[in-house]
mmCIF file of C-alpha atoms in Angstrom:
data_model
loop_
_atom_site.group_PDB
_atom_site.id
_atom_site.type_symbol
_atom_site.label_atom_id
_atom_site.label_comp_id
_atom_site.label_asym_id
_atom_site.label_seq_id
_atom_site.Cartn_x
_atom_site.Cartn_y
_atom_site.Cartn_z
ATOM 1 C CA UNK A 41 -16.692 7.705 10.164
ATOM 2 C CA UNK A 42 -16.672 5.823 6.853
ATOM 3 C CA UNK A 43 -15.817 2.154 7.027
ATOM 4 C CA UNK A 44 -15.404 -0.920 4.872
ATOM 5 C CA UNK A 45 -18.427 -3.198 5.168
ATOM 6 C CA UNK A 46 -18.351 -6.932 4.550
ATOM 7 C CA UNK A 47 -21.192 -9.411 4.243
ATOM 8 C CA UNK A 48 -21.960 -11.966 5.419
ATOM 9 C CA UNK A 49 -20.111 -11.975 8.714
ATOM 10 C CA UNK A 50 -20.098 -15.771 8.713
ATOM 11 C CA UNK A 51 -20.625 -18.187 5.808
ATOM 12 C CA UNK A 52 -20.793 -21.950 6.063
ATOM 13 C CA UNK A 53 -20.587 -23.890 2.819
ATOM 14 C CA UNK A 54 -20.102 -27.437 1.665
ATOM 15 C CA UNK A 55 -16.872 -28.461 -0.013
ATOM 16 C CA UNK A 56 -17.081 -27.975 -3.753
ATOM 17 C CA UNK A 57 -19.675 -25.231 -3.578
ATOM 18 C CA UNK A 58 -19.188 -21.720 -4.891
ATOM 19 C CA UNK A 59 -19.184 -18.800 -2.491
ATOM 20 C CA UNK A 60 -19.244 -15.066 -3.041
ATOM 21 C CA UNK A 61 -17.946 -12.769 -0.356
ATOM 22 C CA UNK A 62 -19.118 -9.198 -0.596
ATOM 23 C CA UNK A 63 -17.508 -5.931 0.344
ATOM 24 C CA UNK A 64 -18.529 -2.297 0.158
ATOM 25 C CA UNK A 65 -15.320 -0.235 0.215
ATOM 26 C CA UNK A 66 -15.120 3.338 1.461
ATOM 27 C CA UNK A 67 -16.763 5.461 -1.202
ATOM 28 C CA UNK A 68 -13.892 7.647 -2.428
ATOM 29 C CA UNK A 69 -11.273 4.899 -2.337
ATOM 30 C CA UNK A 70 -9.649 3.699 -5.518
ATOM 31 C CA UNK A 71 -7.640 0.643 -4.433
ATOM 32 C CA UNK A 72 -9.270 -2.556 -3.242
ATOM 33 C CA UNK A 73 -7.796 -5.668 -1.696
ATOM 34 C CA UNK A 74 -8.626 -9.080 -0.343
ATOM 35 C CA UNK A 75 -6.644 -10.763 2.417
ATOM 36 C CA UNK A 76 -7.232 -13.933 4.324
ATOM 37 C CA UNK A 77 -6.271 -15.180 7.771
ATOM 38 C CA UNK A 78 -6.383 -18.857 8.588
ATOM 39 C CA UNK A 79 -7.161 -19.417 12.255
ATOM 40 C CA UNK A 80 -4.075 -18.880 14.370
ATOM 41 C CA UNK A 81 -1.953 -17.748 11.425
ATOM 42 C CA UNK A 82 -0.949 -14.410 10.030
ATOM 43 C CA UNK A 83 -2.826 -12.307 7.533
ATOM 44 C CA UNK A 84 -1.965 -13.165 3.920
ATOM 45 C CA UNK A 85 -2.397 -11.042 0.817
ATOM 46 C CA UNK A 86 -4.641 -12.431 -1.918
ATOM 47 C CA UNK A 87 -5.234 -9.780 -4.542
ATOM 48 C CA UNK A 88 -5.259 -6.061 -5.244
ATOM 49 C CA UNK A 89 -7.589 -4.311 -7.679
ATOM 50 C CA UNK A 90 -7.282 -0.895 -9.250
ATOM 51 C CA UNK A 91 -8.867 0.780 -12.243
ATOM 52 C CA UNK A 92 -11.202 -2.168 -12.778
ATOM 53 C CA UNK A 93 -8.513 -4.765 -13.063
ATOM 54 C CA UNK A 94 -6.307 -6.952 -10.922
ATOM 55 C CA UNK A 95 -3.021 -5.161 -10.265
ATOM 56 C CA UNK A 96 -1.349 -7.853 -8.222
ATOM 57 C CA UNK A 97 -2.118 -11.305 -6.864
ATOM 58 C CA UNK A 98 -0.400 -13.836 -4.663
ATOM 59 C CA UNK A 99 0.272 -17.512 -5.230
ATOM 60 C CA UNK A 100 -2.796 -18.282 -3.131
ATOM 61 C CA UNK A 101 -5.039 -16.537 -5.651
ATOM 62 C CA UNK A 102 -5.286 -19.369 -8.164
ATOM 63 C CA UNK A 103 -7.890 -20.102 -10.845
ATOM 64 C CA UNK A 104 -10.470 -20.945 -8.195
ATOM 65 C CA UNK A 105 -10.545 -17.305 -7.100
ATOM 66 C CA UNK A 106 -11.901 -14.292 -8.925
ATOM 67 C CA UNK A 107 -12.762 -10.723 -8.031
ATOM 68 C CA UNK A 108 -15.251 -8.348 -9.489
ATOM 69 C CA UNK A 109 -16.471 -4.826 -9.036
ATOM 70 C CA UNK A 110 -19.908 -5.255 -10.607
ATOM 71 C CA UNK A 111 -21.095 -1.722 -9.895
ATOM 72 C CA UNK A 112 -19.767 1.466 -8.390
ATOM 73 C CA UNK A 113 -19.901 0.284 -4.817
ATOM 74 C CA UNK A 114 -19.467 -3.468 -4.385
ATOM 75 C CA UNK A 115 -16.264 -5.487 -4.563
ATOM 76 C CA UNK A 116 -16.661 -9.262 -4.491
ATOM 77 C CA UNK A 117 -14.446 -12.296 -4.040
ATOM 78 C CA UNK A 118 -15.676 -15.523 -5.586
ATOM 79 C CA UNK A 119 -14.321 -18.969 -4.792
ATOM 80 C CA UNK A 120 -15.580 -21.371 -7.452
ATOM 81 C CA UNK A 121 -15.165 -24.741 -5.792
ATOM 82 C CA UNK A 122 -14.362 -24.424 -2.129
ATOM 83 C CA UNK A 123 -11.911 -26.702 -0.383
ATOM 84 C CA UNK A 124 -11.577 -27.428 3.313
ATOM 85 C CA UNK A 125 -8.373 -25.408 3.409
ATOM 86 C CA UNK A 126 -10.225 -22.318 2.195
ATOM 87 C CA UNK A 127 -11.718 -22.005 5.672
ATOM 88 C CA UNK A 128 -10.444 -18.691 7.011
ATOM 89 C CA UNK A 129 -11.337 -15.105 7.792
ATOM 90 C CA UNK A 130 -11.419 -13.084 4.607
ATOM 91 C CA UNK A 131 -10.747 -9.388 4.919
ATOM 92 C CA UNK A 132 -11.554 -6.768 2.348
ATOM 93 C CA UNK A 133 -9.577 -3.528 2.461
ATOM 94 C CA UNK A 134 -9.655 -0.284 0.528
ATOM 95 C CA UNK A 135 -7.375 2.716 0.192
ATOM 96 C CA UNK A 136 -7.526 6.209 -1.244
ATOM 97 C CA UNK A 137 -3.931 5.901 -2.393
ATOM 98 C CA UNK A 138 -1.818 2.811 -2.572
ATOM 99 C CA UNK A 139 -0.606 3.295 0.974
ATOM 100 C CA UNK A 140 -2.567 2.807 4.146
ATOM 101 C CA UNK A 141 -5.501 0.470 3.779
ATOM 102 C CA UNK A 142 -8.654 0.324 5.845
ATOM 103 C CA UNK A 143 -9.868 -3.164 6.659
ATOM 104 C CA UNK A 144 -13.389 -4.483 6.961
ATOM 105 C CA UNK A 145 -14.561 -6.633 9.840
ATOM 106 C CA UNK A 146 -14.087 -9.795 7.854
ATOM 107 C CA UNK A 147 -16.153 -12.754 6.708
ATOM 108 C CA UNK A 148 -15.522 -16.020 8.468
ATOM 109 C CA UNK A 149 -15.761 -18.765 5.858
ATOM 110 C CA UNK A 150 -16.197 -22.306 7.103
ATOM 111 C CA UNK A 151 -16.020 -25.107 4.537
ATOM 112 C CA UNK A 152 -17.459 -28.412 5.733
ATOM 113 C CA UNK B 553 13.226 -14.080 2.252
ATOM 114 C CA UNK B 554 10.998 -11.204 3.383
ATOM 115 C CA UNK B 555 9.915 -11.833 6.948
ATOM 116 C CA UNK B 556 8.472 -10.020 9.922
ATOM 117 C CA UNK B 557 9.067 -11.524 13.334
ATOM 118 C CA UNK B 558 7.312 -10.346 16.464
ATOM 119 C CA UNK B 559 7.955 -10.950 20.124
ATOM 120 C CA UNK B 560 6.692 -11.911 22.528
ATOM 121 C CA UNK B 561 4.081 -14.201 21.033
ATOM 122 C CA UNK B 562 1.768 -13.378 23.923
ATOM 123 C CA UNK B 563 1.844 -11.110 26.931
ATOM 124 C CA UNK B 564 -0.255 -10.676 30.057
ATOM 125 C CA UNK B 565 -0.077 -7.438 32.017
ATOM 126 C CA UNK B 566 -2.074 -5.729 34.721
ATOM 127 C CA UNK B 567 -4.288 -2.792 33.932
ATOM 128 C CA UNK B 568 -2.426 0.473 34.236
ATOM 129 C CA UNK B 569 0.979 -1.010 33.463
ATOM 130 C CA UNK B 570 3.109 -0.204 30.445
ATOM 131 C CA UNK B 571 4.392 -2.710 27.920
ATOM 132 C CA UNK B 572 6.589 -2.852 24.838
ATOM 133 C CA UNK B 573 6.138 -5.135 21.857
ATOM 134 C CA UNK B 574 8.960 -5.906 19.455
ATOM 135 C CA UNK B 575 9.165 -6.338 15.712
ATOM 136 C CA UNK B 576 12.172 -7.363 13.600
ATOM 137 C CA UNK B 577 11.985 -7.452 9.847
ATOM 138 C CA UNK B 578 14.060 -8.527 6.891
ATOM 139 C CA UNK B 579 11.965 -6.900 4.184
ATOM 140 C CA UNK B 580 13.753 -5.276 1.287
ATOM 141 C CA UNK B 581 13.148 -2.877 -0.257
ATOM 142 C CA UNK B 582 11.496 -1.066 2.615
ATOM 143 C CA UNK B 583 8.747 1.488 2.203
ATOM 144 C CA UNK B 584 6.981 1.804 5.545
ATOM 145 C CA UNK B 585 6.167 -0.025 8.744
ATOM 146 C CA UNK B 586 2.730 -0.148 10.301
ATOM 147 C CA UNK B 587 1.319 -1.340 13.570
ATOM 148 C CA UNK B 588 -2.242 -2.643 13.590
ATOM 149 C CA UNK B 589 -4.521 -3.606 16.449
ATOM 150 C CA UNK B 590 -6.764 -6.586 15.794
ATOM 151 C CA UNK B 591 -9.542 -7.510 18.159
ATOM 152 C CA UNK B 592 -10.568 -11.165 18.106
ATOM 153 C CA UNK B 593 -12.693 -11.910 15.051
ATOM 154 C CA UNK B 594 -12.368 -8.381 13.686
ATOM 155 C CA UNK B 595 -10.344 -6.666 11.002
ATOM 156 C CA UNK B 596 -7.004 -4.962 11.711
ATOM 157 C CA UNK B 597 -7.181 -1.291 12.642
ATOM 158 C CA UNK B 598 -4.236 0.952 11.901
ATOM 159 C CA UNK B 599 -2.401 2.502 14.856
ATOM 160 C CA UNK B 600 0.686 4.035 13.262
ATOM 161 C CA UNK B 601 2.534 4.104 9.982
ATOM 162 C CA UNK B 602 6.192 5.136 9.716
ATOM 163 C CA UNK B 603 8.421 5.699 6.736
ATOM 164 C CA UNK B 604 12.160 5.198 6.542
ATOM 165 C CA UNK B 605 12.955 8.663 7.865
ATOM 166 C CA UNK B 606 10.705 8.540 10.912
ATOM 167 C CA UNK B 607 12.082 7.315 14.242
ATOM 168 C CA UNK B 608 8.997 7.597 16.379
ATOM 169 C CA UNK B 609 5.304 8.210 16.040
ATOM 170 C CA UNK B 610 2.604 8.433 18.665
ATOM 171 C CA UNK B 611 -1.112 7.816 18.616
ATOM 172 C CA UNK B 612 -2.554 8.506 22.044
ATOM 173 C CA UNK B 613 -1.158 5.949 24.463
ATOM 174 C CA UNK B 614 0.587 4.091 21.631
ATOM 175 C CA UNK B 615 4.129 5.062 20.647
ATOM 176 C CA UNK B 616 5.940 3.276 17.848
ATOM 177 C CA UNK B 617 9.658 3.494 17.189
ATOM 178 C CA UNK B 618 11.607 2.515 14.127
ATOM 179 C CA UNK B 619 15.312 1.847 13.662
ATOM 180 C CA UNK B 620 15.738 1.317 9.945
ATOM 181 C CA UNK B 621 19.424 0.506 10.365
ATOM 182 C CA UNK B 622 18.844 -2.475 12.624
ATOM 183 C CA UNK B 623 15.441 -3.179 11.050
ATOM 184 C CA UNK B 624 13.671 -3.132 14.361
ATOM 185 C CA UNK B 625 10.498 -1.511 15.581
ATOM 186 C CA UNK B 626 8.708 -1.395 18.888
ATOM 187 C CA UNK B 627 5.242 -0.477 20.033
ATOM 188 C CA UNK B 628 4.986 0.951 23.530
ATOM 189 C CA UNK B 629 1.625 1.037 25.248
ATOM 190 C CA UNK B 630 1.325 3.376 28.204
ATOM 191 C CA UNK B 631 -1.101 3.007 31.101
ATOM 192 C CA UNK B 632 -2.789 -0.036 29.617
ATOM 193 C CA UNK B 633 -6.541 -0.435 29.685
ATOM 194 C CA UNK B 634 -8.699 -3.535 29.520
ATOM 195 C CA UNK B 635 -9.732 -2.525 26.006
ATOM 196 C CA UNK B 636 -6.111 -2.809 24.887
ATOM 197 C CA UNK B 637 -6.493 -6.598 24.984
ATOM 198 C CA UNK B 638 -6.001 -7.604 21.355
ATOM 199 C CA UNK B 639 -3.421 -8.839 18.887
ATOM 200 C CA UNK B 640 -0.913 -6.251 17.746
ATOM 201 C CA UNK B 641 0.414 -6.862 14.288
ATOM 202 C CA UNK B 642 3.555 -5.410 12.776
ATOM 203 C CA UNK B 643 3.282 -4.999 9.013
ATOM 204 C CA UNK B 644 6.078 -3.964 6.677
ATOM 205 C CA UNK B 645 5.516 -2.604 3.204
ATOM 206 C CA UNK B 646 8.060 -3.484 0.587
ATOM 207 C CA UNK B 647 7.019 -0.572 -1.532
ATOM 208 C CA UNK B 648 5.156 -0.584 -4.776
ATOM 209 C CA UNK B 649 1.681 -1.888 -4.257
ATOM 210 C CA UNK B 650 -0.286 -2.825 -1.195
ATOM 211 C CA UNK B 651 0.313 -6.406 -2.175
ATOM 212 C CA UNK B 652 3.806 -6.136 -0.831
ATOM 213 C CA UNK B 653 2.596 -5.922 2.754
ATOM 214 C CA UNK B 654 4.373 -8.510 4.882
ATOM 215 C CA UNK B 655 2.464 -9.329 8.051
ATOM 216 C CA UNK B 656 3.880 -10.540 11.325
ATOM 217 C CA UNK B 657 2.054 -13.164 13.337
ATOM 218 C CA UNK B 658 1.198 -10.626 15.997
ATOM 219 C CA UNK B 659 1.576 -10.358 19.744
ATOM 220 C CA UNK B 660 -1.507 -11.323 21.704
ATOM 221 C CA UNK B 661 -1.837 -8.891 24.597
ATOM 222 C CA UNK B 662 -4.123 -9.583 27.537
ATOM 223 C CA UNK B 663 -4.721 -6.806 30.043
ATOM 224 C CA UNK B 664 -6.073 -8.067 33.346
ATOM 225 C CA UNK B 665 -7.837 -6.018 36.026
#
């Protein structure tokens, strides 16, 4: 069964460093998303991406965040200068249509 | 303000027993309501998705109900198994794009032998 794959599963980085979280969406999906979940809190929407551009983003997705689909398979989330409060699980999701999304297993980002 | 509230916050039941989880929402406009299962440290996995016109939907031992008038939904788990231990998240779509998904905090279910 096809699935969304995220790497790495766990990333530890120092405050102020740049991190890139990687995702391989399901191959025939057209819509791509990033969500995050701070420990003990609910899942929050970050950004959606369709047709090679951002279609929607939340207030959380400020200038420190960017997304890219550098080739036909990968979808990345970059945080330019990490802060302690960026520590969270980051989930990538993809969808064939803009309805039900399939989530990856997540990347746990720890900023120290 | 668009919100999704779930109850109880946590629940412990014995293996083989049934349980019902509740979800109340104040999301408008409304497109669909989804229930996800999230194992600890993993991504959410979809259980059911219901549109405005659907009252109930089943997926194996999981049965979700929706009352769009009262803006309430429930997830009933029948004959629980140890593997049902997880967080169950109610998610409401406000229509338009996937970015309008409003997540509840989830109900943490523990099934004990």
